[in-house]
Amino acid sequence: MVRTALPGRLTWQAATVTAVRAETPSARTLVLDIPDWPGHLPGQHLDLRLTAEDGYSAQRSYSIASDWPGSGPVEITVQRLADGEVSSYLTDVVQVGDRIELRGPIGGWFVWRSAQPAPVLLVAGGSGVVPLMSMIRDRGRVRGRQPFRLIYSVRTPEDACYADELKRRVRDDPGLDVHFVHTRKGPDPKRIDVATVNTYGWPPDFAPDVFVCGPTGFVETVADILVALGHDPKKIRTERFGGK
Amino acid sequence: MMELDGNALAGDLAEVFTVEMTSARFTCAGCRHADEVATLRVYTPVPGAVARCPNCGDVVLTLVRTPTRVLLTLTGTARLDFPV
Ligand SMILES: Cc1cc2nc3c(=O)[nH]c(=O)nc-3n(C[C@H](O)[C@H](O)[C@H](O)COP(=O)(O)OP(=O)(O)OC[C@H]3O[C@@H](n4cnc5c(N)ncnc54)[C@H](O)[C@@H]3O)c2cc1C
Ligand SMILES: [Zn+2]
């Protein structure tokens, strides 16, 4: 049930799925038409709620993948977890035309504002790339001059979301670099470590704005590495998606 | 039980407060550590969320939702300081 809005407070509303797009064999993007969407900043998320006939309901958060040119659909990208209650429904069952209950935009701390002049280091583990992609898209749209570097850890090359778009953006934009870490398969399988962040991130004296997002354990490892390399903890913003 | 952070509380807190709460600063009543609400360590669902201080591990706030109520306990918070 969608409640009537109280002034200034966030309430639930119904959105319609207008398209679905496979990103990888286990992740897909849902394109959502949300009638009263006020716009969002890159890094924000929305909460989505599924309610069964018997009233049982499950609520989860999903980062917004799209930027906001002033209007248009809102996109989220969902990674299927093998035993996941909500993610498997969103990746396997939901179809174009379905209605979904959600509220947003949510959050104001894990956001990048295009007026921030500092260089930016983005570090993503798995689906943690979603809010960072919104930042990359927003910077591209406003032609931001801040140099961006993305370090993106995925199990295998096939697990990388937005691979073609990232490739195209790196080709066309000298201010954007992307480095992939493959943990299971690929030319040089390994986990993200001090050397990776040191080589493909910005040096601490550049005082970059840093955004780290992904599974909880990944975010903790990366945040520890950044602090050990001398980055100011105040410049490091993290968002934990849960899991190991 | 899953470990998240204060970003995950943003939606529920936005139903209660009219200002954005992940950017608000808490001061831990236990150790006086102060930082943004987004940096709290959040454990869920138990049946609601328990948010602990990243410095000393004390419970800073708990949030329990029922279909008709939100129960927000702030005993571990000495202060909340928000941008307006
Ligand atoms: C602020 C925020 C933003 C998020 N944005 C996204 C997003 O853009 N895309 C996205 O796909 N997910 C995102 N998530 C994670 C998402 O909210 C769900 O937790 C995820 O989809 C799993 O839900 P589920 O119901 O399928 O799994 P559940 O049924 O809740 O859990 C199934 C199993 O998977 C484990 N698990 C739960 N979450 C994860 C995880 N993230 N990684 C590994 N294991 C996990 C659980 O411990 C459990 O063992 C976000 C989370 C937060 C807090
Ligand atoms: Zn404390």
Short mmCIF file of C-alpha atoms and ligand atoms in Angstrom, two decimals:
data_model
loop_
_atom_site.label_atom_id
_atom_site.label_comp_id
_atom_site.label_asym_id
_atom_site.label_seq_id
_atom_site.Cartn_x
_atom_site.Cartn_y
_atom_site.Cartn_z
CA MET A 1 0.00 0.00 0.00
CA VAL A 2 1.37 3.40 -0.91
CA ARG A 3 0.78 6.01 1.77
CA THR A 4 -0.02 9.65 1.20
CA ALA A 5 3.03 11.82 1.46
CA LEU A 6 3.69 13.75 4.64
CA PRO A 7 5.39 17.02 3.85
CA GLY A 8 9.19 16.74 3.89
CA ARG A 9 9.20 13.05 4.64
CA LEU A 10 10.13 10.18 2.43
CA THR A 11 7.27 7.88 1.49
CA TRP A 12 6.72 4.83 -0.69
CA GLN A 13 5.50 5.10 -4.25
CA ALA A 14 4.88 2.83 -7.21
CA ALA A 15 7.27 2.70 -10.17
CA THR A 16 6.89 0.87 -13.48
CA VAL A 17 9.62 -1.25 -15.04
CA THR A 18 9.96 0.08 -18.61
CA ALA A 19 12.96 -1.99 -19.75
CA VAL A 20 15.38 -4.62 -18.52
CA ARG A 21 18.93 -5.07 -19.74
CA ALA A 22 21.38 -7.89 -19.02
CA GLU A 23 24.71 -6.53 -17.78
CA THR A 24 26.41 -9.87 -17.08
CA PRO A 25 25.10 -13.45 -16.85
CA SER A 26 24.10 -12.71 -13.24
CA ALA A 27 23.29 -9.01 -13.13
CA ARG A 28 20.67 -6.94 -14.82
CA THR A 29 19.61 -3.35 -15.03
CA LEU A 30 16.00 -2.37 -14.40
CA VAL A 31 14.86 0.84 -16.04
CA LEU A 32 12.19 2.46 -13.87
CA ASP A 33 9.60 5.06 -14.63
CA ILE A 34 8.92 6.84 -11.32
CA PRO A 35 6.17 9.45 -11.65
CA ASP A 36 7.21 11.86 -8.89
CA TRP A 37 10.96 11.47 -8.91
CA PRO A 38 12.60 14.70 -7.68
CA GLY A 39 16.04 13.84 -9.14
CA HIS A 40 19.09 12.45 -7.38
CA LEU A 41 22.79 12.87 -6.84
CA PRO A 42 25.29 10.23 -7.96
CA GLY A 43 25.88 7.83 -5.07
CA GLN A 44 22.34 7.89 -3.71
CA HIS A 45 20.21 4.77 -3.48
CA LEU A 46 16.57 3.83 -3.24
CA ASP A 47 14.75 1.34 -1.06
CA LEU A 48 12.62 -1.25 -2.77
CA ARG A 49 9.85 -3.22 -1.10
CA LEU A 50 8.22 -6.44 -2.25
CA THR A 51 4.97 -7.50 -0.62
CA ALA A 52 3.44 -10.96 -1.00
CA GLU A 53 -0.29 -11.68 -1.14
CA ASP A 54 -0.24 -12.73 2.52
CA GLY A 55 1.28 -9.41 3.57
CA TYR A 56 4.84 -10.66 4.08
CA SER A 57 7.22 -8.00 2.85
CA ALA A 58 10.94 -7.68 2.21
CA GLN A 59 12.81 -4.41 1.88
CA ARG A 60 16.28 -3.90 0.30
CA SER A 61 18.42 -1.00 -0.83
CA TYR A 62 19.66 -0.54 -4.43
CA SER A 63 22.04 2.12 -5.62
CA ILE A 64 21.04 4.31 -8.50
CA ALA A 65 23.13 3.55 -11.58
CA SER A 66 21.95 6.38 -13.79
CA ASP A 67 22.79 10.06 -13.54
CA TRP A 68 20.08 12.69 -13.61
CA PRO A 69 19.97 14.99 -16.63
CA GLY A 70 16.85 16.68 -15.25
CA SER A 71 14.29 14.06 -16.19
CA GLY A 72 14.08 10.55 -17.49
CA PRO A 73 14.04 7.05 -16.14
CA VAL A 74 15.99 5.89 -13.10
CA GLU A 75 18.14 2.78 -13.45
CA ILE A 76 19.27 0.26 -10.88
CA THR A 77 21.53 -2.74 -11.45
CA VAL A 78 20.94 -5.85 -9.39
CA GLN A 79 23.44 -8.67 -8.87
CA ARG A 80 21.80 -12.07 -8.37
CA LEU A 81 22.91 -13.92 -5.24
CA ALA A 82 22.48 -17.69 -5.41
CA ASP A 83 20.28 -17.85 -2.29
CA GLY A 84 19.06 -14.26 -2.46
CA GLU A 85 15.43 -13.63 -1.75
CA VAL A 86 14.98 -10.22 -3.37
CA SER A 87 17.86 -10.14 -5.85
CA SER A 88 16.82 -13.38 -7.55
CA TYR A 89 13.29 -12.03 -7.94
CA LEU A 90 14.57 -8.80 -9.47
CA THR A 91 17.01 -10.53 -11.82
CA ASP A 92 14.88 -13.52 -12.88
CA VAL A 93 11.19 -12.76 -12.41
CA VAL A 94 10.45 -9.06 -12.86
CA GLN A 95 9.32 -8.13 -16.38
CA VAL A 96 8.66 -5.00 -18.37
CA GLY A 97 5.34 -3.52 -17.26
CA ASP A 98 5.58 -4.77 -13.67
CA ARG A 99 5.05 -2.32 -10.86
CA ILE A 100 7.48 -2.05 -7.97
CA GLU A 101 7.15 -0.17 -4.70
CA LEU A 102 10.07 2.08 -3.79
CA ARG A 103 11.16 5.21 -1.99
CA GLY A 104 14.00 7.59 -2.70
CA PRO A 105 16.33 9.18 -3.43
CA ILE A 106 18.12 8.24 -0.21
CA GLY A 107 21.40 9.25 1.41
CA GLY A 108 23.52 12.37 1.20
CA TRP A 109 26.94 11.36 2.51
CA PHE A 110 28.08 8.77 -0.03
CA VAL A 111 27.57 11.17 -2.94
CA TRP A 112 29.80 12.93 -5.40
CA ARG A 113 28.94 16.50 -6.33
CA SER A 114 30.32 17.70 -9.64
CA ALA A 115 31.33 21.01 -8.00
CA GLN A 116 33.93 19.15 -5.88
CA PRO A 117 37.25 20.01 -7.55
CA ALA A 118 39.44 17.18 -6.20
CA PRO A 119 40.56 14.19 -8.27
CA VAL A 120 38.50 11.12 -7.55
CA LEU A 121 39.43 7.54 -6.78
CA LEU A 122 36.64 4.99 -7.08
CA VAL A 123 37.13 1.45 -5.80
CA ALA A 124 34.41 -1.11 -6.51
CA GLY A 125 33.93 -4.72 -5.53
CA GLY A 126 31.27 -6.52 -7.61
CA SER A 127 27.93 -4.71 -7.56
CA GLY A 128 29.62 -1.90 -5.61
CA VAL A 129 30.35 -0.39 -9.01
CA VAL A 130 26.70 0.74 -9.34
CA PRO A 131 26.79 4.04 -7.41
CA LEU A 132 30.30 4.72 -8.76
CA MET A 133 28.98 4.34 -12.32
CA SER A 134 26.43 7.02 -11.58
CA MET A 135 29.34 9.28 -10.60
CA ILE A 136 31.24 8.44 -13.82
CA ARG A 137 28.13 9.10 -15.92
CA ASP A 138 27.44 12.38 -14.14
CA ARG A 139 31.00 13.58 -14.61
CA GLY A 140 30.75 12.66 -18.31
CA ARG A 141 27.48 14.52 -18.73
CA VAL A 142 28.64 17.74 -17.07
CA ARG A 143 32.10 17.36 -18.68
CA GLY A 144 33.77 17.45 -15.28
CA ARG A 145 37.49 18.20 -15.33
CA GLN A 146 38.31 16.20 -12.18
CA PRO A 147 40.43 13.20 -13.19
CA PHE A 148 38.71 9.94 -12.22
CA ARG A 149 40.28 6.56 -11.60
CA LEU A 150 38.24 3.42 -11.08
CA ILE A 151 39.68 0.21 -9.66
CA TYR A 152 37.05 -2.47 -10.24
CA SER A 153 37.37 -5.92 -8.67
CA VAL A 154 35.30 -8.76 -10.16
CA ARG A 155 35.67 -12.52 -10.13
CA THR A 156 36.13 -12.98 -13.86
CA PRO A 157 36.15 -10.62 -16.86
CA GLU A 158 32.57 -11.74 -17.68
CA ASP A 159 31.36 -10.45 -14.29
CA ALA A 160 32.14 -6.80 -15.05
CA CYS A 161 29.04 -4.63 -15.38
CA TYR A 162 28.97 -1.80 -17.93
CA ALA A 163 32.10 -3.23 -19.60
CA ASP A 164 31.43 -1.82 -23.08
CA GLU A 165 30.40 1.57 -21.79
CA LEU A 166 33.49 1.81 -19.58
CA LYS A 167 35.71 0.83 -22.50
CA ARG A 168 34.13 3.50 -24.69
CA ARG A 169 34.37 6.17 -22.01
CA VAL A 170 38.05 5.42 -21.34
CA ARG A 171 38.75 5.60 -25.08
CA ASP A 172 36.99 8.95 -25.50
CA ASP A 173 37.95 10.63 -22.24
CA PRO A 174 41.58 11.14 -21.20
CA GLY A 175 40.39 12.07 -17.69
CA LEU A 176 39.08 8.59 -16.93
CA ASP A 177 41.13 5.46 -16.18
CA VAL A 178 39.78 2.02 -15.32
CA HIS A 179 41.81 -0.84 -13.90
CA PHE A 180 40.26 -4.28 -13.43
CA VAL A 181 41.22 -6.75 -10.74
CA HIS A 182 40.13 -10.32 -11.48
CA THR A 183 39.99 -12.47 -8.39
CA ARG A 184 39.23 -15.90 -9.92
CA LYS A 185 40.00 -15.99 -13.61
CA GLY A 186 41.75 -13.82 -16.15
CA PRO A 187 45.31 -12.99 -17.13
CA ASP A 188 46.55 -12.49 -13.55
CA PRO A 189 44.00 -13.61 -10.93
CA LYS A 190 44.54 -12.01 -7.51
CA ARG A 191 42.82 -9.99 -4.80
CA ILE A 192 43.12 -6.25 -4.47
CA ASP A 193 46.22 -5.39 -2.43
CA VAL A 194 48.46 -2.51 -1.40
CA ALA A 195 50.38 -2.61 -4.69
CA THR A 196 47.17 -2.38 -6.74
CA VAL A 197 45.85 0.63 -4.86
CA ASN A 198 49.27 2.25 -4.86
CA THR A 199 49.78 1.78 -8.60
CA TYR A 200 46.28 2.49 -9.92
CA GLY A 201 44.96 4.93 -7.32
CA TRP A 202 46.04 8.52 -6.66
CA PRO A 203 48.89 9.30 -4.31
CA PRO A 204 47.68 10.60 -0.93
CA ASP A 205 49.29 14.04 -1.53
CA PHE A 206 46.80 14.61 -4.38
CA ALA A 207 44.16 14.57 -1.62
CA PRO A 208 41.61 12.76 -3.78
CA ASP A 209 38.01 12.23 -2.87
CA VAL A 210 37.77 8.46 -2.42
CA PHE A 211 34.63 6.34 -2.73
CA VAL A 212 34.79 2.64 -1.87
CA CYS A 213 31.77 0.40 -2.33
CA GLY A 214 31.09 -3.32 -2.34
CA PRO A 215 30.70 -6.29 -0.05
CA THR A 216 31.46 -5.47 3.59
CA GLY A 217 34.77 -7.38 3.78
CA PHE A 218 36.02 -5.86 0.54
CA VAL A 219 35.25 -2.32 1.72
CA GLU A 220 37.07 -2.93 5.00
CA THR A 221 40.16 -4.32 3.26
CA VAL A 222 40.34 -1.41 0.83
CA ALA A 223 39.75 1.23 3.52
CA ASP A 224 42.59 -0.28 5.60
CA ILE A 225 44.91 -0.25 2.59
CA LEU A 226 44.09 3.39 1.82
CA VAL A 227 44.77 4.48 5.39
CA ALA A 228 48.00 2.47 5.45
CA LEU A 229 49.08 4.26 2.25
CA GLY A 230 48.57 7.59 4.00
CA HIS A 231 45.16 8.72 2.76
CA ASP A 232 43.25 10.95 5.14
CA PRO A 233 40.40 8.84 6.60
CA LYS A 234 38.16 11.92 6.33
CA LYS A 235 38.50 11.84 2.54
CA ILE A 236 37.49 8.19 2.30
CA ARG A 237 33.76 7.52 1.96
CA THR A 238 32.61 3.95 2.14
CA GLU A 239 29.38 2.09 1.55
CA ARG A 240 28.94 -1.54 2.60
CA PHE A 241 26.52 -3.68 0.61
CA GLY A 242 26.57 -6.62 3.04
CA GLY A 243 27.87 -10.13 2.61
CA LYS A 244 31.43 -11.20 3.29
CA MET B 1 23.06 -11.27 10.68
CA MET B 2 24.61 -8.93 8.18
CA GLU B 3 27.06 -6.09 8.71
CA LEU B 4 26.32 -2.88 6.86
CA ASP B 5 26.92 0.78 7.64
CA GLY B 6 24.92 3.89 8.40
CA ASN B 7 24.14 4.44 4.71
CA ALA B 8 21.73 1.53 5.00
CA LEU B 9 19.72 3.37 7.68
CA ALA B 10 19.16 6.42 5.49
CA GLY B 11 15.74 5.36 4.18
CA ASP B 12 14.23 4.48 7.55
CA LEU B 13 15.66 7.63 9.13
CA ALA B 14 14.25 9.71 6.27
CA GLU B 15 10.80 8.50 7.27
CA VAL B 16 11.36 9.99 10.73
CA PHE B 17 13.48 13.08 10.13
CA THR B 18 13.04 15.75 7.50
CA VAL B 19 16.80 16.38 7.19
CA GLU B 20 19.23 13.94 5.57
CA MET B 21 20.61 11.89 8.45
CA THR B 22 23.63 10.03 7.04
CA SER B 23 25.47 13.37 6.87
CA ALA B 24 24.52 14.21 10.47
CA ARG B 25 27.28 13.75 13.05
CA PHE B 26 26.76 11.58 16.08
CA THR B 27 28.82 11.76 19.26
CA CYS B 28 29.17 8.39 20.96
CA ALA B 29 28.00 8.57 24.56
CA GLY B 30 30.58 5.93 25.51
CA CYS B 31 33.87 7.15 24.02
CA ARG B 32 32.91 10.61 22.63
CA HIS B 33 34.03 9.61 19.15
CA ALA B 34 32.21 11.86 16.66
CA ASP B 35 31.65 11.12 12.99
CA GLU B 36 28.97 10.98 10.32
CA VAL B 37 26.03 8.62 10.88
CA ALA B 38 27.03 6.93 7.59
CA THR B 39 30.15 5.55 9.31
CA LEU B 40 28.25 3.64 12.03
CA ARG B 41 28.55 -0.15 11.87
CA VAL B 42 25.06 -1.47 11.33
CA TYR B 43 23.94 -5.01 12.12
CA THR B 44 20.66 -6.19 10.65
CA PRO B 45 18.05 -7.65 10.96
CA VAL B 46 17.81 -8.35 14.68
CA PRO B 47 14.71 -7.62 14.36
CA GLY B 48 15.66 -4.08 13.51
CA ALA B 49 19.04 -2.48 13.00
CA VAL B 50 21.66 -2.03 15.70
CA ALA B 51 24.20 0.70 14.95
CA ARG B 52 27.51 0.56 16.77
CA CYS B 53 30.28 3.10 17.20
CA PRO B 54 33.15 2.33 14.76
CA ASN B 55 35.63 3.36 17.45
CA CYS B 56 34.51 1.56 20.64
CA GLY B 57 31.77 -0.80 19.47
CA ASP B 58 29.10 0.53 21.85
CA VAL B 59 25.54 0.64 20.59
CA VAL B 60 24.88 4.20 19.42
CA LEU B 61 21.33 3.73 18.15
CA THR B 62 18.81 1.03 17.38
CA LEU B 63 15.96 1.17 14.93
CA VAL B 64 13.11 -1.32 14.95
CA ARG B 65 10.29 -1.22 12.41
CA THR B 66 6.90 -2.78 12.78
CA PRO B 67 4.26 -2.43 10.07
CA THR B 68 2.83 0.58 11.89
CA ARG B 69 5.65 2.00 14.03
CA VAL B 70 9.30 2.96 14.04
CA LEU B 71 11.10 2.58 17.38
CA LEU B 72 14.27 4.62 17.46
CA THR B 73 16.47 4.34 20.56
CA LEU B 74 19.26 6.88 20.94
CA THR B 75 20.60 6.02 24.41
CA GLY B 76 24.17 5.65 23.13
CA THR B 77 24.13 9.00 21.34
CA ALA B 78 25.37 11.98 23.35
CA ARG B 79 24.60 14.36 20.51
CA LEU B 80 23.32 14.55 16.93
CA ASP B 81 24.54 17.49 14.93
CA PHE B 82 23.03 18.07 11.49
CA PRO B 83 23.44 20.42 8.59
CA VAL B 84 20.25 22.40 7.89
C1 LIG C 1 23.01 1.22 0.58
C2 LIG C 1 22.99 -0.11 -0.17
C3 LIG C 1 23.00 -0.11 -1.57
C4 LIG C 1 22.97 -1.33 -2.27
N1 LIG C 1 23.02 -1.30 -3.64
C5 LIG C 1 23.00 -2.47 -4.33
C6 LIG C 1 23.06 -2.46 -5.77
O1 LIG C 1 23.14 -1.40 -6.40
N2 LIG C 1 23.03 -3.65 -6.43
C7 LIG C 1 22.95 -4.84 -5.75
O2 LIG C 1 22.89 -5.89 -6.42
N3 LIG C 1 22.91 -4.87 -4.39
C8 LIG C 1 22.92 -3.71 -3.68
N4 LIG C 1 22.85 -3.74 -2.30
C9 LIG C 1 22.63 -5.05 -1.63
C10 LIG C 1 21.13 -5.32 -1.60
O3 LIG C 1 20.47 -4.39 -0.77
C11 LIG C 1 20.77 -6.72 -1.06
O4 LIG C 1 21.41 -6.93 0.15
C12 LIG C 1 21.18 -7.81 -2.05
O5 LIG C 1 20.47 -7.65 -3.28
C13 LIG C 1 20.86 -9.20 -1.44
O6 LIG C 1 19.49 -9.28 -1.15
P1 LIG C 1 18.74 -10.68 -1.28
O7 LIG C 1 17.37 -10.48 -0.70
O8 LIG C 1 18.85 -11.20 -2.66
O9 LIG C 1 19.62 -11.63 -0.36
P2 LIG C 1 19.25 -12.17 1.10
O10 LIG C 1 18.15 -13.17 0.95
O11 LIG C 1 19.04 -11.00 2.00
O12 LIG C 1 20.61 -12.85 1.50
C14 LIG C 1 21.07 -14.07 0.86
C15 LIG C 1 22.50 -14.38 1.26
O13 LIG C 1 23.42 -13.47 0.64
C16 LIG C 1 24.20 -12.79 1.62
N5 LIG C 1 24.35 -11.40 1.13
C17 LIG C 1 23.45 -10.40 1.28
N6 LIG C 1 23.89 -9.28 0.64
C18 LIG C 1 25.06 -9.60 0.06
C19 LIG C 1 25.98 -8.88 -0.74
N7 LIG C 1 25.77 -7.60 -1.08
N8 LIG C 1 27.08 -9.55 -1.18
C20 LIG C 1 27.30 -10.83 -0.87
N9 LIG C 1 26.47 -11.56 -0.11
C21 LIG C 1 25.36 -10.96 0.36
C22 LIG C 1 23.42 -12.88 2.91
O14 LIG C 1 24.27 -12.80 4.03
C23 LIG C 1 22.78 -14.25 2.75
O15 LIG C 1 23.67 -15.29 3.08
C24 LIG C 1 22.91 -2.55 -1.57
C25 LIG C 1 22.90 -2.53 -0.17
C26 LIG C 1 22.93 -1.33 0.53
C27 LIG C 1 22.92 -1.36 2.03
ZN ZN C 2 32.29 4.98 20.88
#
